[in-house]
PDB file of C-alpha atoms in Angstrom:
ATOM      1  CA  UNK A   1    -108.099  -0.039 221.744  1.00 55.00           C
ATOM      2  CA  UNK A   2    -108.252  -1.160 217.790  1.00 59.00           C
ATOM      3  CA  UNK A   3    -111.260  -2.071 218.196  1.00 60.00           C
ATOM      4  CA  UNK A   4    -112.540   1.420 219.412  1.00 58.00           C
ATOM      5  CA  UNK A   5    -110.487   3.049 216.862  1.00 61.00           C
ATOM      6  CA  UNK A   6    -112.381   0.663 214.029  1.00 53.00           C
ATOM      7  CA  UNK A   7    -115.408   1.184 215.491  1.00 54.00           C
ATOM      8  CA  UNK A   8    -115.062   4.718 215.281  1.00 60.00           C
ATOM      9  CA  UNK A   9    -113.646   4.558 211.920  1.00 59.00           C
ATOM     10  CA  UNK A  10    -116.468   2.875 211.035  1.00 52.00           C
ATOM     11  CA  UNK A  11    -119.129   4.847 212.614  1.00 54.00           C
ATOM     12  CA  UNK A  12    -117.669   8.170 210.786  1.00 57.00           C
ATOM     13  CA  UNK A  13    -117.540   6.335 207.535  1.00 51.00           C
ATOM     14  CA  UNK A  14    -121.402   5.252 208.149  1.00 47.00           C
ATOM     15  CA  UNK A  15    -122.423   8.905 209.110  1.00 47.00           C
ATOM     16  CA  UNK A  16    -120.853   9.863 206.114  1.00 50.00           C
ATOM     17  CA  UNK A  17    -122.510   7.812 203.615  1.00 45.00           C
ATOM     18  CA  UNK A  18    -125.576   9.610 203.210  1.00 46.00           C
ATOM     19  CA  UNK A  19    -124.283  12.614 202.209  1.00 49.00           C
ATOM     20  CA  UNK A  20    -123.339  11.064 199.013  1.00 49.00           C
ATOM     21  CA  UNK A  21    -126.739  10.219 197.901  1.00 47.00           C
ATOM     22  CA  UNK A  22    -129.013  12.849 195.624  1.00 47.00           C
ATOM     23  CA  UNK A  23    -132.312  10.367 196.573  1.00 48.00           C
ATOM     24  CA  UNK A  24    -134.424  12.920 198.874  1.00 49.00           C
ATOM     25  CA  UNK A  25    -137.624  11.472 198.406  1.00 48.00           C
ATOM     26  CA  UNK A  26    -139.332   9.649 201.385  1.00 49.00           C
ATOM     27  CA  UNK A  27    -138.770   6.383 200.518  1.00 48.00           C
ATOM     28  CA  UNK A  28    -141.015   4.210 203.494  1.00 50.00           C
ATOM     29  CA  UNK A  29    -142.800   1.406 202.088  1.00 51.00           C
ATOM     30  CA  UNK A  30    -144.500   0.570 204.458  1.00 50.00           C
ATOM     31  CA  UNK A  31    -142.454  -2.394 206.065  1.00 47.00           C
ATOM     32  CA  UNK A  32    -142.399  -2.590 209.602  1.00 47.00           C
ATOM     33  CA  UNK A  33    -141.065  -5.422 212.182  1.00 46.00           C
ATOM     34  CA  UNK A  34    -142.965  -6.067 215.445  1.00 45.00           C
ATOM     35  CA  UNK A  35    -141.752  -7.826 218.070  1.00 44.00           C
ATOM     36  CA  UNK A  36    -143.533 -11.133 218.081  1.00 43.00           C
ATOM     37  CA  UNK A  37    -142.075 -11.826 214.339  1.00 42.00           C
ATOM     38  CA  UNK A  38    -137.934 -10.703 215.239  1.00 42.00           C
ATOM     39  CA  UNK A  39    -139.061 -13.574 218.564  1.00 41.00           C
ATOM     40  CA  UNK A  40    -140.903 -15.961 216.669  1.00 41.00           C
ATOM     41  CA  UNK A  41    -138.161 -16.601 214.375  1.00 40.00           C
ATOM     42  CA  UNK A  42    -135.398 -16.080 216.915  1.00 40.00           C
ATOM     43  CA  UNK A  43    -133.702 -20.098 217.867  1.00 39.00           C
ATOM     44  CA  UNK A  44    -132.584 -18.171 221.464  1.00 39.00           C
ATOM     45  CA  UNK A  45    -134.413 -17.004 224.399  1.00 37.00           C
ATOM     46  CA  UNK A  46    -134.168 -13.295 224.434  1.00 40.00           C
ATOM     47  CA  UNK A  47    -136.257 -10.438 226.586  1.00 41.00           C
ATOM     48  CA  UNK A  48    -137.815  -7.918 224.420  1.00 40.00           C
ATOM     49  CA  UNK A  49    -138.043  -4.826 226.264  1.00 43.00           C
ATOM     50  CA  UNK A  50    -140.688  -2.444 225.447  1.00 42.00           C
ATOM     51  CA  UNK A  51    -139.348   1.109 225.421  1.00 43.00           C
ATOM     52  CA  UNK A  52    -142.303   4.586 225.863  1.00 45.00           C
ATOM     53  CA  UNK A  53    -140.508   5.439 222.389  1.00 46.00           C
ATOM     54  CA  UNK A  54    -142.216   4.444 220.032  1.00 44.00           C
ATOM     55  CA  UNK A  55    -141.182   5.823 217.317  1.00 45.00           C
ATOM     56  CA  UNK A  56    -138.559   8.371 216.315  1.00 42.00           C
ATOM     57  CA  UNK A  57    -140.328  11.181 216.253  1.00 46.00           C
ATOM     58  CA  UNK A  58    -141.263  11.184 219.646  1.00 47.00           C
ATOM     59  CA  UNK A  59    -137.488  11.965 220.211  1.00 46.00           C
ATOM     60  CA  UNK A  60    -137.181  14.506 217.043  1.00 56.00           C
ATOM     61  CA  UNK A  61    -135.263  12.667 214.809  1.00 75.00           C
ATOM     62  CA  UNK A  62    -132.823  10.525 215.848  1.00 84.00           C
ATOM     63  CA  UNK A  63    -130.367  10.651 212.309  1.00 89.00           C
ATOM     64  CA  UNK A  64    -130.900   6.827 210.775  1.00 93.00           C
ATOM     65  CA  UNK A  65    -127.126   6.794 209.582  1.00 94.00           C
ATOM     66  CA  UNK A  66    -125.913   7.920 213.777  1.00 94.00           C
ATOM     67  CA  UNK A  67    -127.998   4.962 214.790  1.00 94.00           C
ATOM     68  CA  UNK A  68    -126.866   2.548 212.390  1.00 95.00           C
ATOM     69  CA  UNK A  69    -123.401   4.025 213.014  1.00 95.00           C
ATOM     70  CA  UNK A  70    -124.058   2.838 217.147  1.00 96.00           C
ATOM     71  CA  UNK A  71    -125.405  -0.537 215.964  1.00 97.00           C
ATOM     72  CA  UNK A  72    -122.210  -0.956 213.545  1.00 97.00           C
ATOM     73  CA  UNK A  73    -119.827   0.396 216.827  1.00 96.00           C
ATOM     74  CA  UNK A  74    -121.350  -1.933 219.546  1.00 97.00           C
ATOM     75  CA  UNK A  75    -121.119  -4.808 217.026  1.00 97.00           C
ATOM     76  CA  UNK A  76    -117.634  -4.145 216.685  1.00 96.00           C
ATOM     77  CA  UNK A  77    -116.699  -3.036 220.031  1.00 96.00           C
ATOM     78  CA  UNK A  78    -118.917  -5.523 221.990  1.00 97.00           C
ATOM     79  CA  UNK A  79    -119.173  -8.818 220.349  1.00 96.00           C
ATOM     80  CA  UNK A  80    -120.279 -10.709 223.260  1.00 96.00           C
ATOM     81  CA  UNK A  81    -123.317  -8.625 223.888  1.00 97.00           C
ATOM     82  CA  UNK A  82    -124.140  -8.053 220.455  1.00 96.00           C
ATOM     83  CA  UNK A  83    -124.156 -11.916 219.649  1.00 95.00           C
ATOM     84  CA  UNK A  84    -127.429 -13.317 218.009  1.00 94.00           C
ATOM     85  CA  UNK A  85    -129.100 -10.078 219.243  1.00 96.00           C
ATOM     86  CA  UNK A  86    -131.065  -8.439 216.163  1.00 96.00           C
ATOM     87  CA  UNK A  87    -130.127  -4.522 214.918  1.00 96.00           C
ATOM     88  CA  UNK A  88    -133.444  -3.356 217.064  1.00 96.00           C
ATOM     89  CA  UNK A  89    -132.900  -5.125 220.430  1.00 96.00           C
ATOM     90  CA  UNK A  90    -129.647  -2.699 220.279  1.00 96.00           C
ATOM     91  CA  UNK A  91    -131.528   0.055 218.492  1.00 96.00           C
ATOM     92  CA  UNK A  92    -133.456  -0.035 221.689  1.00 96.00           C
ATOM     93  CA  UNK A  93    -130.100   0.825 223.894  1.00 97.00           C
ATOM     94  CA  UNK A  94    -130.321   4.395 222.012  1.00 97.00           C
ATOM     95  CA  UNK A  95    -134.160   4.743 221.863  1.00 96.00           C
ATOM     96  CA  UNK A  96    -134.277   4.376 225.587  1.00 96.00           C
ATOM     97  CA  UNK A  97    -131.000   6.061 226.882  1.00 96.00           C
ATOM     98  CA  UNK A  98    -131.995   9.256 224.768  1.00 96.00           C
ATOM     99  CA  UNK A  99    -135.518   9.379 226.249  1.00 95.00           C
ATOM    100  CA  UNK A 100    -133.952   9.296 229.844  1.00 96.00           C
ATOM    101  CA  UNK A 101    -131.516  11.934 228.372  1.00 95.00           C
ATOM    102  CA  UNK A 102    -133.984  14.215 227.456  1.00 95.00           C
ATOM    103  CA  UNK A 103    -136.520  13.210 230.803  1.00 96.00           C
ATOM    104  CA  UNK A 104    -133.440  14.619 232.850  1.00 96.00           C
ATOM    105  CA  UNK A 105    -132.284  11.480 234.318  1.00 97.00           C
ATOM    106  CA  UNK A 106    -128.642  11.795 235.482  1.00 97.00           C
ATOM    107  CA  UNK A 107    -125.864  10.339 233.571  1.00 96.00           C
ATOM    108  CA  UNK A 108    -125.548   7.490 236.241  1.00 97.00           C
ATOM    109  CA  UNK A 109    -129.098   6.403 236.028  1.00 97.00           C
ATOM    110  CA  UNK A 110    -128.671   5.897 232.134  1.00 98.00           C
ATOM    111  CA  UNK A 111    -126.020   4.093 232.362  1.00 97.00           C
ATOM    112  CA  UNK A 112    -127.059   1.740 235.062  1.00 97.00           C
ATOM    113  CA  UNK A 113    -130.194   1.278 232.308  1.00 97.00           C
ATOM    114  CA  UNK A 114    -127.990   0.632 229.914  1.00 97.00           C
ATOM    115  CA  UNK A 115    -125.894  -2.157 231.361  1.00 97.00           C
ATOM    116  CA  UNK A 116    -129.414  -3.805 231.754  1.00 96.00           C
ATOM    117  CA  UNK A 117    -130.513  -3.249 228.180  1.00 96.00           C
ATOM    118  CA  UNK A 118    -126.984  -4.156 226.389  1.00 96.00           C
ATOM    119  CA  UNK A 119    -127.022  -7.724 228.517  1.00 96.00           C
ATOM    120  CA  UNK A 120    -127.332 -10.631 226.289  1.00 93.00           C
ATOM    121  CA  UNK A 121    -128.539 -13.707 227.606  1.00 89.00           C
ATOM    122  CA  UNK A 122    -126.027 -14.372 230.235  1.00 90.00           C
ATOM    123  CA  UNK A 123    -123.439 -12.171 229.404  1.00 94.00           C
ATOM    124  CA  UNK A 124    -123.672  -8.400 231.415  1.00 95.00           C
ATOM    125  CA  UNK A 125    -121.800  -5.350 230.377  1.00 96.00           C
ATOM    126  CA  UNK A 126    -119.348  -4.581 233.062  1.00 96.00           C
ATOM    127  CA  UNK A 127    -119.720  -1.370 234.407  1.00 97.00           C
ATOM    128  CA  UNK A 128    -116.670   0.136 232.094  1.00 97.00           C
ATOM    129  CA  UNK A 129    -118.521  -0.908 229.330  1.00 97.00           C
ATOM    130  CA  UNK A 130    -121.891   0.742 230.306  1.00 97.00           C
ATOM    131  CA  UNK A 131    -120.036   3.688 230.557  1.00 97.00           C
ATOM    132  CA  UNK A 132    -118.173   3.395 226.751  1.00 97.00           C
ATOM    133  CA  UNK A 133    -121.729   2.911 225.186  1.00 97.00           C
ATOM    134  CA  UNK A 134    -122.821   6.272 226.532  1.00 98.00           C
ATOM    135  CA  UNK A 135    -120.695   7.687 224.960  1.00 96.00           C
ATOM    136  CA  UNK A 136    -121.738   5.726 221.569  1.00 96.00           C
ATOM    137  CA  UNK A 137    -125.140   6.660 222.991  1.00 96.00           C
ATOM    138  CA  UNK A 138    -125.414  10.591 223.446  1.00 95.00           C
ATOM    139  CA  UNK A 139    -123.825  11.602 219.978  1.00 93.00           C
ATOM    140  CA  UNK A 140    -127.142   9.771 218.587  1.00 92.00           C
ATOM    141  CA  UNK A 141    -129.850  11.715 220.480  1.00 92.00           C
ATOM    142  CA  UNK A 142    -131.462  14.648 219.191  1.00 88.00           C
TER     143      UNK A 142
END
């Protein structure tokens, strides 16, 4: 339970943030990560799932600080799945479940896809915790 009520904590504090800056200005420079460098360099065997988002505006725009704020939650909340996993392996738990969400898939399907995306090597998320993580999920979707 403290560690849903940090994770929240933190999440609200995260979502937060950006309203303090005055920097409007698209600030991309061009820096992107593919998937054979984040595996290349990984030490660990891990499955790299490839998702029919590709980017974020195929979903409208998923808000950077709700999905940091879901990365920053699971973390917290779920250190045994997030172990050794990189920020976009669990970005990926969002970018999926919210295309399903918007496809129409029912709340049951999602979740059963997201106990297979938030697994981490040999650790599974039970079904309880499938069900916790959409609800992190569904506040990030457009």
């Amino acid at each position: 339970m403290r560690r849903t009520i940090a994770a929240i904590i933190v999440a609200g504090a995260l979502v937060s943030l950006p309203a303090c800056g005055n920097n409007d200005a698209n600030t991309d420079n061009g820096t992107s990560v593919t998937a054979e460098s984040t595996t290349a360099s990984s030490t660990k065997s891990t499955t790299v799932r490839s998702s029919s988002v590709t980017s974020t505006a195929d979903l409208g725009m998923i808000d950077q600080a709700k999905l940091a704020a879901f990365v920053v939650a699971f973390r917290t909340a779920y250190p045994d799945l997030a172990q050794d996993r990189e920020d976009e392996s669990i970005q990926e738990i969002v970018f999926t479940s919210c295309n399903d969400i918007a496809a129409g898939v029912s709340e049951q399907d999602v979740t059963e896809e997201i106990r297979d995306l938030a697994a981490n090597n040999d650790t599974e998320a039970t079904q309880a915790q499938a069900e916790q993580i959409y609800k992190l999920v569904t506040p990030a979707c457009p």
